[in-house]
Amino acid sequence: MQHLERDVVIVGAGATGLTAAVQLQRSGLSVIVLEARDRVGGRLWTDRIDGQLYEIGGQWVSPDQTALLETLDELNLQTYERYRDGDSVYIGADGVARRFTGDIFPASEHTKAEIERLIVTLDALVAEIDPAAPWKHPHAAEFDHVSFRSWLEQQSDDAEARENIALFIADAMLTKPAHSFSLLQALLMAASAGSFSHLVDADFILDRRVIGGLQQVPLTLAGQLSPDDLRLGQPVRRIRWSNAALPDDAVEGEPVEVVTDDLTVTARRVIVAVPPNLQNRIEYAPPLPRLRQQSQQHQSLGLVIKVHASYETPFWREDGLSATAFSPYQVVHEAYDNTNFGETRGTLVGFVSDEKADRLLALPAAERRQRILSSLAAYYGERALDPVVYFESDWAAEEWTQGAYAASFDLGGLTRYGALQLEPVGPLRFGSSDVAAEGYQHVDGAIRVGRRLAEETVASLRHVNEEVSV
Ligand code: FDA
């Protein structure tokens, strides 16, 4: 066992942890990042599969994600626009594939009018929500006690309109069924992206990609730390944050001890930059306060299979299709052109969420692949059935993530525990994109949370040590 000392230990080398680490280092503090995996990036992972470069995790950047855009600029990373020329495809309840342009799906006139009305209603509600404190809305409790699905049922008698509106939050963002999270959680999701309309507008929310892949953000940040200060393959097992037996008896200023299988690091502060569902994999001494232990049990990750299929050419473009496709009735509820910058091969990306993912994951791999490719063929024709490379991202099987894209509360959890999750526990601070306000669930949010945790840590140390420079 090696013994080290630092001012701050950061647990987790995702975008949150590495943003915090680099900022703390710039403030003159000594840091160490301890990462469980043998790579940095967490939910950002760009890799070659059968020679083809894929974004296995997060990839898109939207214009409102200013923290991420600033970081890309600082790190000198270039972006390019998602391919979007041509018609989109929608498959409605009748199973017919129809081409359209713009944001409103080509359903019946009544359904289209209902979709537009629900978007206006949701935009108005979202405008009242502070993404940093949704629990402060005057009707927060009421909104947090009703499921998004039940609320939609109260709003409209048009099932296809409801399914489509649910798709933008349930299948496409929280990746959970609309009956399992509250209206308030849905409003937070939309408020964190600026409006509900932004989620409907694929050209806004899925605007740009990073040339070479978004994992370059954590990789480049990691390059600013010395090898001594970033240790891979070091799951943190235990954090002793006070010698007291009970959290209430902890004394301020005691050193913290962070233990992996090989290292013990003594520090003054710890940032646990892991998603809420993994905080409990660490043993704390003394245990965390009771409500923190409760809170963690009400936040869970969604489930989505991200599928890539590459073809010798982007054949859909010849047919005048952008490849943007939606259907609440298809296994793949949304799909896009995901061709890499400068490549002649064409790549499609599609998503299979929540209960549809459960059903497909229960099938043998070959049957799952066939069902997914058939769903792509329903949008783009038979040529989609024969990719040269095919890959399914399986984040639920990843021990150090356990789902995708991010965490959300169950019914009533946001008002009960939302504010609490932002509070430090003695010398410990917790955070990840899952607790962000703007950029919630996104890399932008991870960067914002990383910056906030670094600022709070510096401020808390300045309190005891005037030498910290920021
Ligand atoms: P993250 O989970 O990345 O990092 C936490 C780190 O902690 C991990 O590296 C983990 O291994 C480590 N860890 C956990 N427990 C540990 C322990 N006990 N000890 C040591 N280390 C530990 N976002 C976006 O902006 N645009 C997009 O297009 C997408 N798309 C998308 C697709 C898919 C498939 C996924 C999975 C995710 C996205 N996202 C996204 C979401 C985005 O990737 C995500 O919000 C951020 O990368 C999260 O960064 P964090 O650092 O907060 O957590």
PDB file of N, CA and C in Angstrom, residues 315-404:
ATOM      1  N   PHE A 315     -26.036   5.952 -48.156  1.00  0.00           N
ATOM      2  CA  PHE A 315     -26.982   5.728 -49.267  1.00  0.00           C
ATOM      3  C   PHE A 315     -28.268   6.536 -49.136  1.00  0.00           C
ATOM      4  N   TRP A 316     -28.688   6.850 -47.904  1.00  0.00           N
ATOM      5  CA  TRP A 316     -29.935   7.585 -47.689  1.00  0.00           C
ATOM      6  C   TRP A 316     -29.844   8.993 -48.295  1.00  0.00           C
ATOM      7  N   ARG A 317     -28.623   9.532 -48.362  1.00  0.00           N
ATOM      8  CA  ARG A 317     -28.498  10.887 -48.928  1.00  0.00           C
ATOM      9  C   ARG A 317     -28.903  10.899 -50.402  1.00  0.00           C
ATOM     10  N   GLU A 318     -28.582   9.796 -51.116  1.00  0.00           N
ATOM     11  CA  GLU A 318     -28.990   9.704 -52.543  1.00  0.00           C
ATOM     12  C   GLU A 318     -30.507   9.740 -52.665  1.00  0.00           C
ATOM     13  N   ASP A 319     -31.205   9.248 -51.625  1.00  0.00           N
ATOM     14  CA  ASP A 319     -32.678   9.241 -51.663  1.00  0.00           C
ATOM     15  C   ASP A 319     -33.261  10.561 -51.147  1.00  0.00           C
ATOM     16  N   GLY A 320     -32.411  11.549 -50.897  1.00  0.00           N
ATOM     17  CA  GLY A 320     -32.891  12.844 -50.406  1.00  0.00           C
ATOM     18  C   GLY A 320     -33.281  12.820 -48.941  1.00  0.00           C
ATOM     19  N   LEU A 321     -32.719  11.864 -48.189  1.00  0.00           N
ATOM     20  CA  LEU A 321     -33.037  11.773 -46.752  1.00  0.00           C
ATOM     21  C   LEU A 321     -31.874  12.319 -45.912  1.00  0.00           C
ATOM     22  N   SER A 322     -32.237  13.020 -44.849  1.00  0.00           N
ATOM     23  CA  SER A 322     -31.214  13.506 -43.910  1.00  0.00           C
ATOM     24  C   SER A 322     -30.780  12.379 -42.967  1.00  0.00           C
ATOM     25  N   ALA A 323     -31.608  11.365 -42.870  1.00  0.00           N
ATOM     26  CA  ALA A 323     -31.483  10.229 -41.932  1.00  0.00           C
ATOM     27  C   ALA A 323     -32.097  10.531 -40.565  1.00  0.00           C
ATOM     28  N   THR A 324     -32.548  11.770 -40.345  1.00  0.00           N
ATOM     29  CA  THR A 324     -33.234  12.086 -39.083  1.00  0.00           C
ATOM     30  C   THR A 324     -34.585  11.361 -39.102  1.00  0.00           C
ATOM     31  N   ALA A 325     -34.825  10.529 -38.099  1.00  0.00           N
ATOM     32  CA  ALA A 325     -36.024   9.679 -38.114  1.00  0.00           C
ATOM     33  C   ALA A 325     -36.563   9.502 -36.696  1.00  0.00           C
ATOM     34  N   PHE A 326     -37.885   9.491 -36.588  1.00  0.00           N
ATOM     35  CA  PHE A 326     -38.537   9.327 -35.280  1.00  0.00           C
ATOM     36  C   PHE A 326     -39.747   8.405 -35.388  1.00  0.00           C
ATOM     37  N   SER A 327     -39.989   7.670 -34.314  1.00  0.00           N
ATOM     38  CA  SER A 327     -41.255   6.965 -34.172  1.00  0.00           C
ATOM     39  C   SER A 327     -41.387   6.411 -32.764  1.00  0.00           C
ATOM     40  N   PRO A 328     -42.477   6.778 -32.074  1.00  0.00           N
ATOM     41  CA  PRO A 328     -42.691   6.154 -30.761  1.00  0.00           C
ATOM     42  C   PRO A 328     -43.066   4.682 -30.912  1.00  0.00           C
ATOM     43  N   TYR A 329     -43.367   4.239 -32.138  1.00  0.00           N
ATOM     44  CA  TYR A 329     -43.864   2.878 -32.350  1.00  0.00           C
ATOM     45  C   TYR A 329     -42.789   1.923 -32.858  1.00  0.00           C
ATOM     46  N   GLN A 330     -41.616   2.443 -33.140  1.00  0.00           N
ATOM     47  CA  GLN A 330     -40.518   1.600 -33.618  1.00  0.00           C
ATOM     48  C   GLN A 330     -39.592   1.225 -32.461  1.00  0.00           C
ATOM     49  N   VAL A 331     -38.903   0.087 -32.614  1.00  0.00           N
ATOM     50  CA  VAL A 331     -37.888  -0.301 -31.629  1.00  0.00           C
ATOM     51  C   VAL A 331     -36.852   0.818 -31.509  1.00  0.00           C
ATOM     52  N   VAL A 332     -36.370   1.294 -32.663  1.00  0.00           N
ATOM     53  CA  VAL A 332     -35.446   2.442 -32.677  1.00  0.00           C
ATOM     54  C   VAL A 332     -36.328   3.695 -32.743  1.00  0.00           C
ATOM     55  N   HIS A 333     -36.419   4.421 -31.626  1.00  0.00           N
ATOM     56  CA  HIS A 333     -37.379   5.545 -31.599  1.00  0.00           C
ATOM     57  C   HIS A 333     -36.839   6.799 -32.275  1.00  0.00           C
ATOM     58  N   GLU A 334     -35.491   6.901 -32.407  1.00  0.00           N
ATOM     59  CA  GLU A 334     -34.901   8.036 -33.128  1.00  0.00           C
ATOM     60  C   GLU A 334     -33.593   7.569 -33.746  1.00  0.00           C
ATOM     61  N   ALA A 335     -33.262   8.162 -34.898  1.00  0.00           N
ATOM     62  CA  ALA A 335     -32.016   7.791 -35.578  1.00  0.00           C
ATOM     63  C   ALA A 335     -31.533   8.979 -36.408  1.00  0.00           C
ATOM     64  N   TYR A 336     -30.210   8.996 -36.663  1.00  0.00           N
ATOM     65  CA  TYR A 336     -29.593  10.141 -37.337  1.00  0.00           C
ATOM     66  C   TYR A 336     -28.430   9.686 -38.208  1.00  0.00           C
ATOM     67  N   ASP A 337     -28.018  10.581 -39.098  1.00  0.00           N
ATOM     68  CA  ASP A 337     -26.764  10.421 -39.827  1.00  0.00           C
ATOM     69  C   ASP A 337     -25.643  10.715 -38.838  1.00  0.00           C
ATOM     70  N   ASN A 338     -24.780   9.754 -38.641  1.00  0.00           N
ATOM     71  CA  ASN A 338     -23.670   9.956 -37.684  1.00  0.00           C
ATOM     72  C   ASN A 338     -22.321   9.740 -38.369  1.00  0.00           C
ATOM     73  N   THR A 339     -22.281  10.077 -39.654  1.00  0.00           N
ATOM     74  CA  THR A 339     -21.052   9.917 -40.427  1.00  0.00           C
ATOM     75  C   THR A 339     -19.952  10.802 -39.842  1.00  0.00           C
ATOM     76  N   ASN A 340     -18.777  10.231 -39.662  1.00  0.00           N
ATOM     77  CA  ASN A 340     -17.667  11.010 -39.100  1.00  0.00           C
ATOM     78  C   ASN A 340     -17.143  12.025 -40.099  1.00  0.00           C
ATOM     79  N   PHE A 341     -16.541  13.073 -39.578  1.00  0.00           N
ATOM     80  CA  PHE A 341     -15.981  14.148 -40.393  1.00  0.00           C
ATOM     81  C   PHE A 341     -14.986  13.582 -41.409  1.00  0.00           C
ATOM     82  N   GLY A 342     -15.203  13.909 -42.672  1.00  0.00           N
ATOM     83  CA  GLY A 342     -14.239  13.553 -43.713  1.00  0.00           C
ATOM     84  C   GLY A 342     -14.280  12.104 -44.170  1.00  0.00           C
ATOM     85  N   GLU A 343     -15.232  11.287 -43.677  1.00  0.00           N
ATOM     86  CA  GLU A 343     -15.289   9.870 -44.081  1.00  0.00           C
ATOM     87  C   GLU A 343     -16.199   9.672 -45.291  1.00  0.00           C
ATOM     88  N   THR A 344     -15.851   8.705 -46.168  1.00  0.00           N
ATOM     89  CA  THR A 344     -16.727   8.399 -47.301  1.00  0.00           C
ATOM     90  C   THR A 344     -17.772   7.369 -46.902  1.00  0.00           C
ATOM     91  N   ARG A 345     -17.453   6.519 -45.926  1.00  0.00           N
ATOM     92  CA  ARG A 345     -18.461   5.601 -45.390  1.00  0.00           C
ATOM     93  C   ARG A 345     -19.585   6.398 -44.759  1.00  0.00           C
ATOM     94  N   GLY A 346     -20.780   5.828 -44.760  1.00  0.00           N
ATOM     95  CA  GLY A 346     -21.890   6.477 -44.082  1.00  0.00           C
ATOM     96  C   GLY A 346     -22.229   5.716 -42.811  1.00  0.00           C
ATOM     97  N   THR A 347     -22.522   6.464 -41.739  1.00  0.00           N
ATOM     98  CA  THR A 347     -22.870   5.812 -40.471  1.00  0.00           C
ATOM     99  C   THR A 347     -24.207   6.331 -39.969  1.00  0.00           C
ATOM    100  N   LEU A 348     -25.048   5.390 -39.548  1.00  0.00           N
ATOM    101  CA  LEU A 348     -26.307   5.732 -38.887  1.00  0.00           C
ATOM    102  C   LEU A 348     -26.151   5.466 -37.388  1.00  0.00           C
ATOM    103  N   VAL A 349     -26.819   6.305 -36.588  1.00  0.00           N
ATOM    104  CA  VAL A 349     -26.889   6.006 -35.157  1.00  0.00           C
ATOM    105  C   VAL A 349     -28.354   5.970 -34.773  1.00  0.00           C
ATOM    106  N   GLY A 350     -28.735   4.964 -33.990  1.00  0.00           N
ATOM    107  CA  GLY A 350     -30.125   4.854 -33.547  1.00  0.00           C
ATOM    108  C   GLY A 350     -30.146   4.531 -32.056  1.00  0.00           C
ATOM    109  N   PHE A 351     -31.314   4.734 -31.434  1.00  0.00           N
ATOM    110  CA  PHE A 351     -31.422   4.545 -29.990  1.00  0.00           C
ATOM    111  C   PHE A 351     -32.635   3.689 -29.625  1.00  0.00           C
ATOM    112  N   VAL A 352     -32.411   2.756 -28.712  1.00  0.00           N
ATOM    113  CA  VAL A 352     -33.485   1.886 -28.207  1.00  0.00           C
ATOM    114  C   VAL A 352     -33.537   2.095 -26.689  1.00  0.00           C
ATOM    115  N   SER A 353     -34.670   2.601 -26.207  1.00  0.00           N
ATOM    116  CA  SER A 353     -34.717   3.028 -24.798  1.00  0.00           C
ATOM    117  C   SER A 353     -35.587   2.145 -23.916  1.00  0.00           C
ATOM    118  N   ASP A 354     -35.391   2.309 -22.676  1.00  0.00           N
ATOM    119  CA  ASP A 354     -36.125   1.791 -21.520  1.00  0.00           C
ATOM    120  C   ASP A 354     -36.753   0.399 -21.714  1.00  0.00           C
ATOM    121  N   GLU A 355     -38.079   0.270 -21.720  1.00  0.00           N
ATOM    122  CA  GLU A 355     -38.670  -1.079 -21.744  1.00  0.00           C
ATOM    123  C   GLU A 355     -38.437  -1.786 -23.074  1.00  0.00           C
ATOM    124  N   LYS A 356     -38.279  -1.009 -24.154  1.00  0.00           N
ATOM    125  CA  LYS A 356     -37.944  -1.632 -25.443  1.00  0.00           C
ATOM    126  C   LYS A 356     -36.532  -2.234 -25.344  1.00  0.00           C
ATOM    127  N   ALA A 357     -35.647  -1.532 -24.660  1.00  0.00           N
ATOM    128  CA  ALA A 357     -34.279  -2.047 -24.472  1.00  0.00           C
ATOM    129  C   ALA A 357     -34.305  -3.307 -23.606  1.00  0.00           C
ATOM    130  N   ASP A 358     -35.130  -3.309 -22.558  1.00  0.00           N
ATOM    131  CA  ASP A 358     -35.254  -4.521 -21.711  1.00  0.00           C
ATOM    132  C   ASP A 358     -35.587  -5.727 -22.575  1.00  0.00           C
ATOM    133  N   ARG A 359     -36.594  -5.524 -23.443  1.00  0.00           N
ATOM    134  CA  ARG A 359     -37.076  -6.652 -24.253  1.00  0.00           C
ATOM    135  C   ARG A 359     -35.986  -7.121 -25.227  1.00  0.00           C
ATOM    136  N   LEU A 360     -35.288  -6.166 -25.840  1.00  0.00           N
ATOM    137  CA  LEU A 360     -34.249  -6.564 -26.805  1.00  0.00           C
ATOM    138  C   LEU A 360     -33.046  -7.199 -26.108  1.00  0.00           C
ATOM    139  N   LEU A 361     -32.718  -6.704 -24.926  1.00  0.00           N
ATOM    140  CA  LEU A 361     -31.550  -7.256 -24.227  1.00  0.00           C
ATOM    141  C   LEU A 361     -31.809  -8.691 -23.761  1.00  0.00           C
ATOM    142  N   ALA A 362     -33.074  -9.072 -23.705  1.00  0.00           N
ATOM    143  CA  ALA A 362     -33.404 -10.454 -23.315  1.00  0.00           C
ATOM    144  C   ALA A 362     -33.223 -11.425 -24.489  1.00  0.00           C
ATOM    145  N   LEU A 363     -33.029 -10.888 -25.686  1.00  0.00           N
ATOM    146  CA  LEU A 363     -32.901 -11.747 -26.881  1.00  0.00           C
ATOM    147  C   LEU A 363     -31.447 -12.130 -27.127  1.00  0.00           C
ATOM    148  N   PRO A 364     -31.199 -13.229 -27.869  1.00  0.00           N
ATOM    149  CA  PRO A 364     -29.832 -13.525 -28.306  1.00  0.00           C
ATOM    150  C   PRO A 364     -29.324 -12.377 -29.192  1.00  0.00           C
ATOM    151  N   ALA A 365     -27.996 -12.153 -29.189  1.00  0.00           N
ATOM    152  CA  ALA A 365     -27.412 -10.991 -29.873  1.00  0.00           C
ATOM    153  C   ALA A 365     -27.816 -10.921 -31.347  1.00  0.00           C
ATOM    154  N   ALA A 366     -27.840 -12.088 -32.038  1.00  0.00           N
ATOM    155  CA  ALA A 366     -28.125 -12.072 -33.476  1.00  0.00           C
ATOM    156  C   ALA A 366     -29.565 -11.612 -33.733  1.00  0.00           C
ATOM    157  N   GLU A 367     -30.485 -12.044 -32.876  1.00  0.00           N
ATOM    158  CA  GLU A 367     -31.883 -11.650 -33.051  1.00  0.00           C
ATOM    159  C   GLU A 367     -32.083 -10.160 -32.731  1.00  0.00           C
ATOM    160  N   ARG A 368     -31.361  -9.708 -31.712  1.00  0.00           N
ATOM    161  CA  ARG A 368     -31.441  -8.286 -31.350  1.00  0.00           C
ATOM    162  C   ARG A 368     -30.959  -7.427 -32.524  1.00  0.00           C
ATOM    163  N   ARG A 369     -29.830  -7.818 -33.077  1.00  0.00           N
ATOM    164  CA  ARG A 369     -29.272  -7.083 -34.222  1.00  0.00           C
ATOM    165  C   ARG A 369     -30.281  -7.050 -35.380  1.00  0.00           C
ATOM    166  N   GLN A 370     -30.894  -8.193 -35.629  1.00  0.00           N
ATOM    167  CA  GLN A 370     -31.842  -8.275 -36.743  1.00  0.00           C
ATOM    168  C   GLN A 370     -33.053  -7.356 -36.489  1.00  0.00           C
ATOM    169  N   ARG A 371     -33.536  -7.328 -35.239  1.00  0.00           N
ATOM    170  CA  ARG A 371     -34.692  -6.466 -34.924  1.00  0.00           C
ATOM    171  C   ARG A 371     -34.328  -4.984 -35.074  1.00  0.00           C
ATOM    172  N   ILE A 372     -33.126  -4.658 -34.660  1.00  0.00           N
ATOM    173  CA  ILE A 372     -32.706  -3.242 -34.716  1.00  0.00           C
ATOM    174  C   ILE A 372     -32.500  -2.818 -36.172  1.00  0.00           C
ATOM    175  N   LEU A 373     -31.845  -3.684 -36.948  1.00  0.00           N
ATOM    176  CA  LEU A 373     -31.614  -3.324 -38.350  1.00  0.00           C
ATOM    177  C   LEU A 373     -32.938  -3.262 -39.123  1.00  0.00           C
ATOM    178  N   SER A 374     -33.881  -4.124 -38.783  1.00  0.00           N
ATOM    179  CA  SER A 374     -35.204  -4.060 -39.436  1.00  0.00           C
ATOM    180  C   SER A 374     -35.876  -2.732 -39.125  1.00  0.00           C
ATOM    181  N   SER A 375     -35.680  -2.262 -37.913  1.00  0.00           N
ATOM    182  CA  SER A 375     -36.273  -0.976 -37.545  1.00  0.00           C
ATOM    183  C   SER A 375     -35.614   0.152 -38.348  1.00  0.00           C
ATOM    184  N   LEU A 376     -34.297   0.082 -38.526  1.00  0.00           N
ATOM    185  CA  LEU A 376     -33.620   1.088 -39.370  1.00  0.00           C
ATOM    186  C   LEU A 376     -34.138   0.975 -40.814  1.00  0.00           C
ATOM    187  N   ALA A 377     -34.359  -0.259 -41.280  1.00  0.00           N
ATOM    188  CA  ALA A 377     -34.845  -0.457 -42.656  1.00  0.00           C
ATOM    189  C   ALA A 377     -36.257   0.127 -42.832  1.00  0.00           C
ATOM    190  N   ALA A 378     -37.040   0.122 -41.760  1.00  0.00           N
ATOM    191  CA  ALA A 378     -38.380   0.716 -41.849  1.00  0.00           C
ATOM    192  C   ALA A 378     -38.283   2.214 -42.162  1.00  0.00           C
ATOM    193  N   TYR A 379     -37.213   2.848 -41.684  1.00  0.00           N
ATOM    194  CA  TYR A 379     -37.023   4.279 -41.966  1.00  0.00           C
ATOM    195  C   TYR A 379     -36.350   4.527 -43.332  1.00  0.00           C
ATOM    196  N   TYR A 380     -35.302   3.714 -43.638  1.00  0.00           N
ATOM    197  CA  TYR A 380     -34.409   4.055 -44.761  1.00  0.00           C
ATOM    198  C   TYR A 380     -34.453   3.043 -45.912  1.00  0.00           C
ATOM    199  N   GLY A 381     -35.221   1.986 -45.777  1.00  0.00           N
ATOM    200  CA  GLY A 381     -35.285   0.971 -46.832  1.00  0.00           C
ATOM    201  C   GLY A 381     -34.333  -0.187 -46.564  1.00  0.00           C
ATOM    202  N   GLU A 382     -34.437  -1.188 -47.450  1.00  0.00           N
ATOM    203  CA  GLU A 382     -33.750  -2.484 -47.291  1.00  0.00           C
ATOM    204  C   GLU A 382     -32.225  -2.381 -47.172  1.00  0.00           C
ATOM    205  N   ARG A 383     -31.644  -1.315 -47.770  1.00  0.00           N
ATOM    206  CA  ARG A 383     -30.174  -1.224 -47.756  1.00  0.00           C
ATOM    207  C   ARG A 383     -29.631  -1.083 -46.332  1.00  0.00           C
ATOM    208  N   ALA A 384     -30.487  -0.669 -45.408  1.00  0.00           N
ATOM    209  CA  ALA A 384     -30.042  -0.521 -44.015  1.00  0.00           C
ATOM    210  C   ALA A 384     -29.785  -1.880 -43.353  1.00  0.00           C
ATOM    211  N   LEU A 385     -30.256  -2.969 -43.995  1.00  0.00           N
ATOM    212  CA  LEU A 385     -30.145  -4.291 -43.350  1.00  0.00           C
ATOM    213  C   LEU A 385     -28.726  -4.856 -43.360  1.00  0.00           C
ATOM    214  N   ASP A 386     -27.852  -4.306 -44.230  1.00  0.00           N
ATOM    215  CA  ASP A 386     -26.524  -4.914 -44.388  1.00  0.00           C
ATOM    216  C   ASP A 386     -25.366  -3.964 -44.115  1.00  0.00           C
ATOM    217  N   PRO A 387     -25.141  -3.610 -42.882  1.00  0.00           N
ATOM    218  CA  PRO A 387     -24.013  -2.717 -42.587  1.00  0.00           C
ATOM    219  C   PRO A 387     -22.675  -3.448 -42.705  1.00  0.00           C
ATOM    220  N   VAL A 388     -21.599  -2.682 -42.926  1.00  0.00           N
ATOM    221  CA  VAL A 388     -20.264  -3.310 -42.923  1.00  0.00           C
ATOM    222  C   VAL A 388     -19.704  -3.380 -41.496  1.00  0.00           C
ATOM    223  N   VAL A 389     -20.148  -2.451 -40.662  1.00  0.00           N
ATOM    224  CA  VAL A 389     -19.791  -2.531 -39.232  1.00  0.00           C
ATOM    225  C   VAL A 389     -21.062  -2.232 -38.439  1.00  0.00           C
ATOM    226  N   TYR A 390     -21.241  -2.969 -37.351  1.00  0.00           N
ATOM    227  CA  TYR A 390     -22.433  -2.801 -36.510  1.00  0.00           C
ATOM    228  C   TYR A 390     -21.989  -2.872 -35.055  1.00  0.00           C
ATOM    229  N   PHE A 391     -22.514  -1.968 -34.218  1.00  0.00           N
ATOM    230  CA  PHE A 391     -22.087  -2.000 -32.808  1.00  0.00           C
ATOM    231  C   PHE A 391     -23.181  -1.446 -31.892  1.00  0.00           C
ATOM    232  N   GLU A 392     -23.382  -2.155 -30.778  1.00  0.00           N
ATOM    233  CA  GLU A 392     -24.338  -1.687 -29.758  1.00  0.00           C
ATOM    234  C   GLU A 392     -23.564  -1.271 -28.504  1.00  0.00           C
ATOM    235  N   SER A 393     -23.724  -0.019 -28.075  1.00  0.00           N
ATOM    236  CA  SER A 393     -23.128   0.410 -26.794  1.00  0.00           C
ATOM    237  C   SER A 393     -23.975  -0.168 -25.664  1.00  0.00           C
ATOM    238  N   ASP A 394     -23.340  -0.800 -24.710  1.00  0.00           N
ATOM    239  CA  ASP A 394     -24.073  -1.469 -23.634  1.00  0.00           C
ATOM    240  C   ASP A 394     -23.646  -0.911 -22.277  1.00  0.00           C
ATOM    241  N   TRP A 395     -24.092   0.287 -21.981  1.00  0.00           N
ATOM    242  CA  TRP A 395     -23.629   0.964 -20.761  1.00  0.00           C
ATOM    243  C   TRP A 395     -24.203   0.350 -19.492  1.00  0.00           C
ATOM    244  N   ALA A 396     -25.338  -0.329 -19.616  1.00  0.00           N
ATOM    245  CA  ALA A 396     -25.914  -0.934 -18.406  1.00  0.00           C
ATOM    246  C   ALA A 396     -25.036  -2.070 -17.900  1.00  0.00           C
ATOM    247  N   ALA A 397     -24.217  -2.641 -18.802  1.00  0.00           N
ATOM    248  CA  ALA A 397     -23.324  -3.732 -18.400  1.00  0.00           C
ATOM    249  C   ALA A 397     -21.995  -3.208 -17.853  1.00  0.00           C
ATOM    250  N   GLU A 398     -21.799  -1.893 -17.903  1.00  0.00           N
ATOM    251  CA  GLU A 398     -20.541  -1.298 -17.421  1.00  0.00           C
ATOM    252  C   GLU A 398     -20.639  -1.097 -15.906  1.00  0.00           C
ATOM    253  N   GLU A 399     -19.773  -1.783 -15.193  1.00  0.00           N
ATOM    254  CA  GLU A 399     -19.823  -1.736 -13.728  1.00  0.00           C
ATOM    255  C   GLU A 399     -19.725  -0.309 -13.173  1.00  0.00           C
ATOM    256  N   TRP A 400     -18.943   0.551 -13.861  1.00  0.00           N
ATOM    257  CA  TRP A 400     -18.677   1.891 -13.311  1.00  0.00           C
ATOM    258  C   TRP A 400     -19.567   2.960 -13.932  1.00  0.00           C
ATOM    259  N   THR A 401     -20.710   2.514 -14.502  1.00  0.00           N
ATOM    260  CA  THR A 401     -21.740   3.460 -14.951  1.00  0.00           C
ATOM    261  C   THR A 401     -23.126   2.875 -14.635  1.00  0.00           C
ATOM    262  N   GLN A 402     -23.409   1.692 -15.209  1.00  0.00           N
ATOM    263  CA  GLN A 402     -24.645   0.952 -14.921  1.00  0.00           C
ATOM    264  C   GLN A 402     -25.912   1.524 -15.552  1.00  0.00           C
ATOM    265  N   GLY A 403     -25.780   2.195 -16.674  1.00  0.00           N
ATOM    266  CA  GLY A 403     -26.964   2.692 -17.372  1.00  0.00           C
ATOM    267  C   GLY A 403     -26.591   3.819 -18.307  1.00  0.00           C
ATOM    268  N   ALA A 404     -27.570   4.465 -18.897  1.00  0.00           N
ATOM    269  CA  ALA A 404     -27.319   5.599 -19.789  1.00  0.00           C
ATOM    270  C   ALA A 404     -28.656   6.311 -19.999  1.00  0.00           C
TER     271      ALA A 404
END
